[in-house]
Tab-separated table of C-alpha atoms in Angstrom:
chain	number	residue	atom	x	y	z
Y	114	MET	CA	0.714	-24.748	50.816
Y	115	ARG	CA	2.442	-23.535	47.679
Y	116	ALA	CA	-0.914	-23.016	45.956
Y	117	VAL	CA	-2.273	-21.059	48.919
Y	118	ALA	CA	0.845	-18.873	49.006
Y	119	LEU	CA	0.562	-18.241	45.266
Y	120	CYS	CA	-3.078	-17.163	45.645
Y	121	LEU	CA	-2.170	-14.785	48.478
Y	122	ILE	CA	0.652	-13.254	46.431
Y	123	THR	CA	-1.706	-12.799	43.461
Y	124	LEU	CA	-4.348	-11.080	45.625
Y	125	ALA	CA	-1.725	-8.850	47.207
Y	126	GLY	CA	-0.366	-7.924	43.773
Y	127	THR	CA	-3.859	-7.067	42.528
Y	128	ALA	CA	-4.516	-4.845	45.544
Y	129	ALA	CA	-1.169	-3.110	45.124
Y	130	LEU	CA	-1.887	-2.486	41.441
Y	131	ARG	CA	-5.262	-0.952	42.360
Y	132	GLN	CA	-3.649	1.429	44.812
Y	133	CYS	CA	-0.412	2.344	43.054
Y	134	THR	CA	-1.076	2.206	39.299
Y	135	PRO	CA	-2.154	5.551	37.827
Y	136	ALA	CA	-4.770	5.738	35.116
Y	137	PRO	CA	-2.419	6.504	32.177
Y	138	LYS	CA	-0.128	3.638	33.177
Y	139	THR	CA	-3.084	1.281	33.481
Y	140	ALA	CA	-4.298	2.344	30.058
Y	141	ALA	CA	-0.894	1.591	28.544
Y	142	VAL	CA	-0.724	-1.823	30.224
Y	143	TYR	CA	-4.288	-2.566	29.117
Y	144	ARG	CA	-3.510	-1.599	25.536
Y	145	ARG	CA	-0.445	-3.840	25.450
Y	146	ALA	CA	-2.359	-6.728	27.006
Y	147	LEU	CA	-5.196	-6.346	24.512
Y	148	THR	CA	-2.742	-6.286	21.590
Y	149	GLN	CA	-0.895	-9.372	22.825
Y	150	ARG	CA	-4.109	-11.273	23.662
Y	151	ARG	CA	-3.349	-11.869	27.373
Y	152	PRO	CA	-6.704	-12.363	29.140
Y	153	ALA	CA	-5.243	-12.504	32.669
Y	154	LEU	CA	-3.504	-9.170	32.278
Y	155	ILE	CA	-6.601	-7.638	30.679
Y	156	LYS	CA	-8.690	-8.658	33.679
Y	157	LEU	CA	-6.046	-7.300	36.046
Y	158	CYS	CA	-6.128	-3.938	34.264
Y	159	THR	CA	-9.916	-3.681	34.192
Y	160	ASP	CA	-10.028	-4.474	37.931
Y	161	SER	CA	-7.575	-1.670	38.684
Y	162	GLU	CA	-8.109	2.036	39.260
Y	163	ALA	CA	-8.934	2.845	35.618
Y	164	VAL	CA	-12.470	2.031	34.519
Y	165	LEU	CA	-13.287	1.258	30.875
Y	166	ASP	CA	-16.222	3.454	29.909
Y	167	GLU	CA	-16.640	2.446	26.300
Y	168	VAL	CA	-15.023	0.185	23.751
Y	169	GLY	CA	-16.558	1.045	20.386
Y	170	ALA	CA	-16.954	-1.827	17.997
Y	171	SER	CA	-16.304	0.402	15.006
Y	172	THR	CA	-14.050	3.029	16.574
Y	173	SER	CA	-10.381	2.936	17.437
Y	174	THR	CA	-10.469	4.732	20.814
Y	175	VAL	CA	-11.075	3.594	24.349
Y	176	THR	CA	-11.798	6.134	27.126
Y	177	VAL	CA	-10.222	5.338	30.471
Y	178	THR	CA	-11.667	7.449	33.327
Y	179	ALA	CA	-10.105	7.796	36.775
Y	180	SER	CA	-12.445	6.763	39.568
Y	181	THR	CA	-11.084	9.351	41.991
Y	182	ALA	CA	-11.703	12.632	40.182
Y	183	ALA	CA	-11.107	16.059	41.660
Y	184	PRO	CA	-14.381	17.745	42.714
Y	185	THR	CA	-13.428	21.072	41.097
Y	186	SER	CA	-12.957	19.684	37.591
Y	187	THR	CA	-14.288	17.066	35.287
Y	188	SER	CA	-12.938	13.558	35.500
Y	189	ALA	CA	-9.569	13.067	33.850
Y	190	VAL	CA	-9.894	11.234	30.565
Y	191	THR	CA	-7.032	9.479	28.858
Y	192	ALA	CA	-7.381	8.212	25.328
Y	193	ALA	CA	-5.850	4.825	24.718
Y	194	THR	CA	-5.951	3.483	21.211
Y	195	VAL	CA	-7.169	-0.068	20.795
Y	196	TYR	CA	-5.211	-1.699	17.972
Y	197	PRO	CA	-6.229	-4.790	16.050
Y	198	PRO	CA	-4.941	-8.093	17.443
Y	199	VAL	CA	-1.770	-9.722	16.196
Y	200	PRO	CA	-2.549	-11.440	12.877
Y	201	PRO	CA	-2.244	-15.227	13.060
Y	202	PHE	CA	0.569	-16.973	11.226
Y	203	ARG	CA	-1.799	-18.632	8.765
Y	204	GLU	CA	-3.240	-15.267	7.717
Y	205	CYS	CA	0.245	-13.824	7.163
Y	206	LEU	CA	1.310	-16.904	5.205
Y	207	VAL	CA	-1.715	-16.772	2.878
Y	208	PHE	CA	-1.189	-13.037	2.391
Y	209	ALA	CA	2.503	-13.557	1.534
Y	210	LEU	CA	1.898	-16.442	-0.870
Y	211	ASN	CA	-0.702	-14.452	-2.793
Y	212	ALA	CA	1.619	-11.435	-2.801
Y	213	VAL	CA	4.364	-13.578	-4.336
Y	214	GLY	CA	2.014	-14.271	-7.230
Y	215	ILE	CA	1.160	-10.576	-7.583
Y	216	TYR	CA	4.754	-9.390	-7.837
Y	217	ALA	CA	6.154	-12.403	-9.663
Y	218	ALA	CA	3.610	-12.336	-12.498
Y	219	PRO	CA	4.987	-9.231	-14.342
Y	220	ASN	CA	8.504	-10.667	-14.187
Y	221	LEU	CA	7.217	-13.999	-15.431
Y	222	MET	CA	5.599	-12.143	-18.331
Y	223	SER	CA	8.957	-10.559	-19.179
Y	224	LEU	CA	10.588	-13.981	-18.943
Y	225	ILE	CA	7.938	-15.429	-21.272
Y	226	ASP	CA	8.528	-12.615	-23.770
Y	227	ALA	CA	12.279	-13.233	-23.646
Y	228	ALA	CA	11.758	-16.983	-24.162
Y	229	PHE	CA	9.555	-16.514	-27.226
Y	230	ILE	CA	11.659	-13.724	-28.775
Y	231	GLY	CA	14.903	-15.639	-28.136
Y	232	ARG	CA	13.618	-18.486	-30.312
Y	233	VAL	CA	12.926	-16.075	-33.159
Y	234	SER	CA	15.985	-13.815	-33.364
Y	235	THR	CA	19.029	-12.946	-31.273
Y	236	THR	CA	18.909	-9.368	-32.567
Y	237	GLN	CA	15.314	-8.922	-31.431
Y	238	LEU	CA	16.174	-10.429	-28.039
Y	239	ALA	CA	19.026	-7.920	-27.754
Y	240	ALA	CA	16.596	-5.088	-28.576
Y	241	LEU	CA	14.127	-6.390	-25.993
Y	242	GLY	CA	16.591	-5.539	-23.188
Y	243	PRO	CA	16.632	-1.731	-23.552
Y	244	ALA	CA	13.027	-1.709	-24.813
Y	245	GLY	CA	11.808	-3.581	-21.747
Y	246	SER	CA	13.858	-1.344	-19.448
Y	247	ILE	CA	12.250	1.798	-20.888
Y	248	SER	CA	8.720	0.395	-20.813
Y	249	ASP	CA	8.935	-1.169	-17.354
Y	250	SER	CA	10.701	1.825	-15.779
Y	251	ALA	CA	8.240	4.494	-16.925
Y	252	PRO	CA	5.469	3.613	-14.390
Y	253	PHE	CA	7.974	3.544	-11.513
Y	254	PHE	CA	7.738	7.315	-11.184
Y	255	LEU	CA	4.098	6.914	-10.126
Y	256	LEU	CA	4.735	4.064	-7.718
Y	257	PHE	CA	4.295	6.483	-4.813
Y	258	VAL	CA	0.554	6.598	-5.627
Y	259	SER	CA	0.300	2.844	-5.015
Y	260	ILE	CA	2.320	3.110	-1.793
Y	261	ALA	CA	0.090	5.929	-0.582
Y	262	ALA	CA	-3.071	4.014	-1.499
Y	263	THR	CA	-1.990	0.943	0.479
Y	264	ASN	CA	-1.066	2.962	3.585
Y	265	LEU	CA	-4.139	5.197	3.583
Y	266	VAL	CA	-6.571	2.386	2.794
Y	267	ALA	CA	-5.045	0.194	5.505
Y	268	LYS	CA	-5.777	2.882	8.118
Y	269	ALA	CA	-9.319	3.563	6.901
Y	270	HIS	CA	-10.133	-0.137	6.571
Y	271	ALA	CA	-8.861	-0.882	10.092
Y	272	ALA	CA	-11.133	1.893	11.416
Y	273	LYS	CA	-14.127	0.365	9.549
Y	274	ASP	CA	-14.452	3.632	7.603
Y	275	HIS	CA	-16.005	2.454	4.345
Y	276	ALA	CA	-16.677	5.993	3.129
Y	277	GLY	CA	-13.044	6.956	3.739
Y	278	THR	CA	-11.819	3.781	2.037
Y	279	ALA	CA	-14.000	4.487	-0.997
Y	280	ARG	CA	-12.817	8.100	-1.180
Y	281	ILE	CA	-9.161	7.048	-1.037
Y	282	ALA	CA	-9.678	4.329	-3.655
Y	283	ARG	CA	-11.578	6.648	-5.983
Y	284	THR	CA	-9.044	9.474	-5.672
Y	285	SER	CA	-6.026	7.178	-6.023
Y	286	VAL	CA	-7.357	5.491	-9.159
Y	287	ALA	CA	-8.183	8.845	-10.753
Y	288	PHE	CA	-4.793	10.269	-9.765
Y	289	GLY	CA	-3.019	7.206	-11.155
Y	290	GLY	CA	-5.047	7.214	-14.365
Y	291	ALA	CA	-4.234	10.876	-15.053
Y	292	GLY	CA	-0.563	10.310	-14.299
Y	293	GLY	CA	-0.531	7.175	-16.460
Y	294	LEU	CA	-1.938	9.085	-19.419
Y	295	LEU	CA	0.772	11.720	-19.016
Y	296	ILE	CA	3.589	9.171	-18.677
Y	297	GLY	CA	2.244	7.174	-21.633
Y	298	ALA	CA	2.064	10.227	-23.894
Y	299	MET	CA	5.599	11.318	-22.969
Y	300	THR	CA	6.964	7.795	-23.563
Y	301	LEU	CA	5.196	7.491	-26.917
Y	302	LEU	CA	6.513	10.845	-28.147
Y	303	SER	CA	10.092	10.172	-27.046
Y	304	ALA	CA	10.291	6.465	-27.979
Y	305	ALA	CA	12.719	6.968	-30.885
Y	306	THR	CA	15.003	9.317	-28.938
Y	307	LEU	CA	15.133	7.066	-25.890
Y	308	SER	CA	15.805	4.012	-28.036
Y	309	ARG	CA	18.782	5.634	-29.797
Y	310	PHE	CA	20.172	6.757	-26.445
Y	311	TYR	CA	19.822	3.343	-24.804
Y	312	CYS	CA	21.164	1.317	-27.737
Y	313	GLY	CA	24.344	3.399	-27.979
Y	314	GLY	CA	26.826	2.085	-30.541
Y	315	ASN	CA	24.362	-0.502	-31.894
Y	316	ALA	CA	21.601	2.048	-32.466
Y	317	ALA	CA	21.488	1.373	-36.188
Y	318	ALA	CA	20.530	-2.291	-35.679
Y	319	LEU	CA	18.619	-2.199	-32.403
Y	320	ALA	CA	17.013	1.267	-32.156
Y	321	PRO	CA	14.209	0.736	-34.755
Y	322	LEU	CA	13.126	-2.516	-33.106
Y	323	CYS	CA	13.393	-0.964	-29.647
Y	324	ALA	CA	11.377	2.132	-30.623
Y	325	LYS	CA	8.588	0.026	-32.117
Y	326	TYR	CA	8.266	-2.052	-28.965
Y	327	VAL	CA	8.347	1.011	-26.683
Y	328	GLY	CA	5.718	2.818	-28.774
Y	329	ILE	CA	3.297	-0.108	-28.525
Y	330	ARG	CA	3.888	-0.631	-24.801
Y	331	ALA	CA	3.312	3.094	-24.169
Y	332	LEU	CA	-0.330	2.610	-25.160
Y	333	GLY	CA	-0.818	0.338	-22.169
Y	334	LEU	CA	0.968	2.456	-19.540
Y	335	PRO	CA	-2.266	4.073	-18.217
Y	336	ALA	CA	-3.687	0.587	-17.652
Y	337	VAL	CA	-0.462	-0.465	-15.910
Y	338	VAL	CA	-0.656	2.422	-13.437
Y	339	VAL	CA	-4.386	1.984	-12.802
Y	340	ALA	CA	-3.947	-1.755	-12.235
Y	341	SER	CA	-1.058	-1.084	-9.836
Y	342	VAL	CA	-3.144	1.389	-7.813
Y	343	ALA	CA	-6.148	-0.961	-7.751
Y	344	GLN	CA	-3.902	-3.767	-6.517
Y	345	ALA	CA	-2.566	-1.452	-3.812
Y	346	VAL	CA	-6.099	-0.609	-2.659
Y	347	LEU	CA	-6.973	-4.292	-2.335
Y	348	VAL	CA	-3.693	-5.056	-0.559
Y	349	GLY	CA	-4.501	-2.276	1.918
Y	350	MET	CA	-7.775	-4.101	2.587
Y	351	LYS	CA	-5.687	-7.255	3.201
Y	352	ASP	CA	-7.065	-8.893	0.059
Y	353	THR	CA	-4.205	-10.342	-1.981
Y	354	ARG	CA	-6.220	-13.163	-3.516
Y	355	THR	CA	-8.114	-10.956	-5.975
Y	356	PRO	CA	-5.013	-9.171	-7.376
Y	357	MET	CA	-3.234	-12.512	-7.616
Y	358	LEU	CA	-6.062	-13.941	-9.720
Y	359	ALA	CA	-6.038	-10.824	-11.910
Y	360	VAL	CA	-2.315	-10.991	-12.637
Y	361	ALA	CA	-2.542	-14.777	-13.140
Y	362	LEU	CA	-5.189	-14.168	-15.797
Y	363	ALA	CA	-2.961	-11.491	-17.360
Y	364	GLY	CA	-0.041	-13.926	-17.421
Y	365	CYS	CA	-2.133	-16.577	-19.167
Y	366	LEU	CA	-3.310	-14.045	-21.741
Y	367	ASN	CA	0.269	-12.892	-22.327
Y	368	PHE	CA	1.425	-16.461	-22.836
Y	369	GLY	CA	-1.406	-17.166	-25.289
Y	370	GLY	CA	-0.767	-13.883	-27.107
Y	371	ASP	CA	2.952	-14.634	-27.487
Y	372	LEU	CA	2.150	-18.121	-28.722
Y	373	LEU	CA	-0.235	-16.740	-31.346
Y	374	LEU	CA	1.417	-13.467	-32.408
Y	375	VAL	CA	5.111	-14.383	-32.089
Y	376	SER	CA	5.259	-18.094	-32.852
Y	377	ARG	CA	2.293	-18.553	-35.199
Y	378	LEU	CA	1.965	-15.199	-36.981
Y	379	GLY	CA	5.653	-14.275	-36.854
Y	380	LEU	CA	5.183	-10.695	-35.645
Y	381	GLY	CA	8.309	-10.903	-33.498
Y	382	LEU	CA	8.986	-8.099	-31.035
Y	383	ALA	CA	5.858	-6.147	-32.029
Y	384	GLY	CA	3.684	-9.203	-31.398
Y	385	ALA	CA	5.147	-9.619	-27.904
Y	386	ALA	CA	4.392	-5.946	-27.188
Y	387	TRP	CA	0.770	-6.237	-28.325
Y	388	ALA	CA	0.280	-9.400	-26.256
Y	389	THR	CA	1.620	-7.605	-23.159
Y	390	VAL	CA	-0.603	-4.556	-23.704
Y	391	ALA	CA	-3.710	-6.726	-24.146
Y	392	SER	CA	-2.994	-8.634	-20.929
Y	393	GLN	CA	-2.423	-5.388	-18.998
Y	394	LEU	CA	-5.707	-3.907	-20.225
Y	395	CYS	CA	-7.601	-7.037	-19.180
Y	396	ALA	CA	-6.000	-7.033	-15.714
Y	397	ALA	CA	-6.861	-3.358	-15.174
Y	398	ALA	CA	-10.459	-3.887	-16.319
Y	399	LEU	CA	-10.894	-6.866	-13.984
Y	400	LEU	CA	-9.519	-5.009	-10.949
Y	401	LEU	CA	-11.670	-1.949	-11.650
Y	402	ARG	CA	-14.709	-4.201	-11.884
Y	403	VAL	CA	-13.870	-5.689	-8.480
Y	404	LEU	CA	-13.541	-2.231	-6.922
Y	405	SER	CA	-16.787	-1.138	-8.541
Y	406	ARG	CA	-18.696	-4.159	-7.231
Y	407	ARG	CA	-17.427	-3.369	-3.746
Y	408	LYS	CA	-18.797	0.169	-4.163
Y	409	LEU	CA	-15.360	1.745	-3.869
Y	410	LEU	CA	-15.534	3.754	-7.096
Y	411	ALA	CA	-19.051	5.192	-6.888
Y	412	ALA	CA	-19.298	8.931	-6.238
Y	413	PRO	CA	-20.797	9.782	-2.835
Y	414	ALA	CA	-24.389	10.993	-2.741
Y	415	PRO	CA	-24.635	14.795	-2.430
Y	416	VAL	CA	-25.577	16.111	0.999
Y	417	MET	CA	-28.799	18.108	0.643
Y	418	GLY	CA	-29.264	21.409	2.411
Y	419	ALA	CA	-31.261	21.339	5.611
Y	420	SER	CA	-33.606	24.211	4.722
Y	421	ARG	CA	-34.211	24.303	0.987
Y	422	GLY	CA	-33.226	20.772	0.044
Y	423	THR	CA	-30.454	21.914	-2.303
Y	424	PRO	CA	-26.873	20.691	-2.304
Y	425	PRO	CA	-24.370	23.034	-0.636
Y	426	THR	CA	-22.360	25.240	-2.966
Y	427	ALA	CA	-18.692	25.255	-1.999
Y	428	GLY	CA	-17.512	26.839	-5.202
Y	429	ALA	CA	-18.336	25.935	-8.773
Y	430	GLY	CA	-16.344	22.911	-9.899
Y	431	ALA	CA	-14.321	22.781	-6.673
Y	432	ALA	CA	-13.371	19.412	-5.236
Y	433	PRO	CA	-14.800	18.510	-1.802
Y	434	PRO	CA	-12.511	19.225	1.139
Y	435	ASP	CA	-12.099	15.516	1.900
Y	436	THR	CA	-10.991	14.819	-1.670
Y	437	ARG	CA	-8.495	17.675	-1.602
Y	438	ALA	CA	-7.122	16.368	1.701
Y	439	THR	CA	-6.760	12.891	0.165
Y	440	VAL	CA	-4.854	14.306	-2.815
Y	441	VAL	CA	-2.529	16.152	-0.436
Y	442	ALA	CA	-2.005	12.934	1.546
Y	443	ILE	CA	-1.152	11.032	-1.648
Y	444	CYS	CA	1.298	13.728	-2.746
Y	445	SER	CA	3.012	13.531	0.639
Y	446	PHE	CA	4.423	10.166	-0.504
Y	447	ALA	CA	6.105	11.773	-3.532
Y	448	SER	CA	9.505	11.510	-1.855
Y	449	PHE	CA	9.563	7.903	-3.070
Y	450	ILE	CA	10.191	9.323	-6.550
Y	451	PHE	CA	13.806	9.912	-5.526
Y	452	VAL	CA	14.208	6.305	-4.382
Y	453	MET	CA	12.673	4.956	-7.579
Y	454	SER	CA	14.822	7.310	-9.678
Y	455	ILE	CA	17.970	5.755	-8.204
Y	456	LYS	CA	16.684	2.246	-8.956
Y	457	VAL	CA	15.618	3.170	-12.489
Y	458	ALA	CA	18.969	4.848	-13.193
Y	459	MET	CA	20.911	1.797	-12.010
Y	460	HIS	CA	18.790	-0.714	-13.914
Y	461	ASN	CA	18.686	1.316	-17.124
Y	462	ALA	CA	22.419	2.046	-17.003
Y	463	CYS	CA	23.040	-1.714	-16.933
Y	464	ALA	CA	20.683	-2.264	-19.875
Y	465	ALA	CA	22.248	0.562	-21.906
Y	466	THR	CA	25.764	-0.719	-21.240
Y	467	ALA	CA	24.810	-4.256	-22.260
Y	468	ALA	CA	23.162	-2.986	-25.463
Y	469	SER	CA	26.311	-1.097	-26.418
Y	470	LEU	CA	28.400	-4.302	-26.209
Y	471	GLY	CA	26.700	-6.039	-29.117
Y	472	GLY	CA	23.868	-8.403	-29.918
Y	473	ALA	CA	24.960	-11.516	-28.010
Y	474	PRO	CA	25.936	-9.752	-24.737
Y	475	ALA	CA	22.743	-7.690	-24.820
Y	476	ALA	CA	20.635	-10.815	-25.399
Y	477	ALA	CA	22.373	-12.588	-22.504
Y	478	HIS	CA	21.760	-9.572	-20.255
Y	479	THR	CA	18.050	-9.566	-21.160
Y	480	ALA	CA	17.627	-13.220	-20.159
Y	481	LEU	CA	19.699	-12.767	-16.993
Y	482	MET	CA	17.758	-9.706	-15.777
Y	483	ALA	CA	14.419	-11.425	-16.436
Y	484	VAL	CA	15.451	-14.137	-13.971
Y	485	ALA	CA	16.970	-11.647	-11.521
Y	486	TRP	CA	13.834	-9.479	-11.307
Y	487	LEU	CA	11.850	-12.635	-10.562
Y	488	CYS	CA	14.069	-13.205	-7.508
Y	489	PHE	CA	13.712	-9.602	-6.315
Y	490	THR	CA	10.015	-10.099	-5.548
Y	491	ILE	CA	10.714	-11.423	-2.033
Y	492	GLY	CA	11.458	-7.893	-0.849
Y	493	ASP	CA	8.218	-6.637	-2.387
Y	494	VAL	CA	6.266	-9.265	-0.438
Y	495	GLY	CA	7.773	-8.110	2.863
Y	496	SER	CA	7.039	-4.507	1.961
Y	497	SER	CA	3.388	-5.339	1.254
Y	498	LEU	CA	3.013	-7.123	4.592
Y	499	ALA	CA	4.362	-4.085	6.425
Y	500	GLN	CA	2.207	-1.622	4.475
Y	501	ALA	CA	-0.963	-3.645	5.034
Y	502	TYR	CA	-0.608	-4.339	8.770
Y	503	LEU	CA	1.522	-1.557	10.292
Y	504	PRO	CA	-0.048	1.791	9.232
Y	505	VAL	CA	-2.791	1.326	11.836
Y	506	PHE	CA	-0.157	1.873	14.540
Y	507	SER	CA	0.700	5.278	13.088
Y	508	SER	CA	-1.253	8.318	14.194
Y	509	SER	CA	-0.983	12.047	14.742
Y	510	ALA	CA	0.504	12.909	18.101
Y	511	ALA	CA	-1.211	16.302	18.047
Y	512	ALA	CA	-4.600	14.711	17.492
Y	513	ALA	CA	-4.010	12.247	20.309
Y	514	ALA	CA	-2.968	15.025	22.643
Y	515	ALA	CA	-6.031	17.075	21.736
Y	516	SER	CA	-8.351	14.156	22.407
Y	517	SER	CA	-6.804	13.421	25.823
Y	518	ALA	CA	-6.552	17.001	27.093
Y	519	PRO	CA	-8.877	17.937	30.022
Y	520	ALA	CA	-11.612	20.494	29.573
Y	521	THR	CA	-10.620	24.097	30.225
Y	522	SER	CA	-12.143	27.528	29.848
Y	523	ASN	CA	-13.306	28.843	26.478
Y	524	ALA	CA	-10.597	31.481	26.227
Y	525	ARG	CA	-7.841	28.985	26.888
Y	526	GLY	CA	-9.391	26.566	24.434
Y	527	ALA	CA	-9.478	29.209	21.721
Y	528	ALA	CA	-5.829	30.064	22.335
Y	529	GLY	CA	-4.913	26.394	22.188
Y	530	GLY	CA	-6.850	26.025	18.953
Y	531	ARG	CA	-4.902	28.870	17.353
Y	532	ALA	CA	-1.633	27.305	18.502
Y	533	ALA	CA	-2.678	23.928	17.077
Y	534	LYS	CA	-3.378	25.540	13.733
Y	535	GLN	CA	0.064	27.086	13.691
Y	536	ARG	CA	1.864	23.818	14.486
Y	537	PRO	CA	1.403	20.982	11.981
Y	538	PRO	CA	0.587	17.602	13.553
Y	539	GLN	CA	3.630	15.439	14.113
Y	540	PRO	CA	3.435	11.774	13.049
Y	541	HIS	CA	3.614	9.191	15.799
Y	542	PHE	CA	4.221	5.438	15.589
Y	543	ASP	CA	3.400	3.298	18.607
Y	544	LEU	CA	6.356	0.922	18.438
Y	545	ALA	CA	5.569	-0.773	21.761
Y	546	ALA	CA	2.084	-1.792	20.625
Y	547	ALA	CA	3.298	-2.751	17.130
Y	548	ARG	CA	6.152	-4.942	18.330
Y	549	PRO	CA	4.154	-8.244	18.482
Y	550	THR	CA	2.749	-7.638	14.985
Y	551	ILE	CA	6.204	-6.823	13.639
Y	552	ALA	CA	7.533	-10.053	15.159
Y	553	MET	CA	4.754	-12.050	13.480
Y	554	LEU	CA	5.327	-10.367	10.094
């Protein structure tokens, strides 16, 4: 009897949902059910008043059409975004473990340098503190390019837009390379001045060693930025294994270089700098090769004209509109410069204060910070998880409204188009749909 009563209640609930649930509400329930992988609720939604017209395999929109449309207008269409399913725990765990290797490797390289230099000279270890702070802090001002690359690539990759992913990767790498050259040149030219400023009262003993190390490391700053952007592109594609292997190879090369140049040849601080630069160049070359083999760096084929078979002329030497839009999107993340400036100021103030206290305190601070930065990588792993899996839930509210608006007359459409041009699209994050993914992350 209980089973029969339960069946009757279920049938009555289904009938009530068919009669009372409006199309937009059904679309929202369907979207949530699809995100949370609940087959019973999905079937209940598809049996209701809203009818699924199309679910594109490579698109991110589902059109839900009301079955009772007014005879004087077209059928009401409501756009409901279909998001990717909640990632399984195993996928998140593998992603996080590989990300730990990505972000821990540079700090391990600094720890290796400190270990080798500490066995050679306390004075050189004291100079390594401010020298490492200057060299490691310089690329932070371009970290927003990597953050932008991860977010933009994650959206394009989720939409199966290979052309968009390639354009973002190509533009981000070029943007990062140009910025890295500029940062490297500025660091190389101001190495002596920065070293005297950071070393403070012990500038006479520490500044020459510090300036030599900073000058050598400045040669590898373009490779550091390019490698960081390439890693961000791969993380946006949810591939953390390849960057982890690249930084693991760089760590092995750095260890071998320190063993040869510092311990065997006795080059001291300069040898550690050259070993670090060589490992960074190799990591950047490997990551660029991976992107190239995935056809993410190749220039798109020119679109030939329909009549004469000639490429369209949009201005001599002008960048394509899509590329300009990508550059603007990358620059929109420049507000992270302020955040990184605060972190750099705090870290470098500590290093400068320790250097001014003398050789032994500065050496102790160098070893302590090498261990501390290794522990800070846990936050970077969580940030990478969020940047790789959550941008797909962000969209433009104006674009969504335009896609779900009913058809009207041409004059009204033109007026609406002019109004849309005047108002910039407002960002929108679907927190309700993202909640299960956030819980898993």
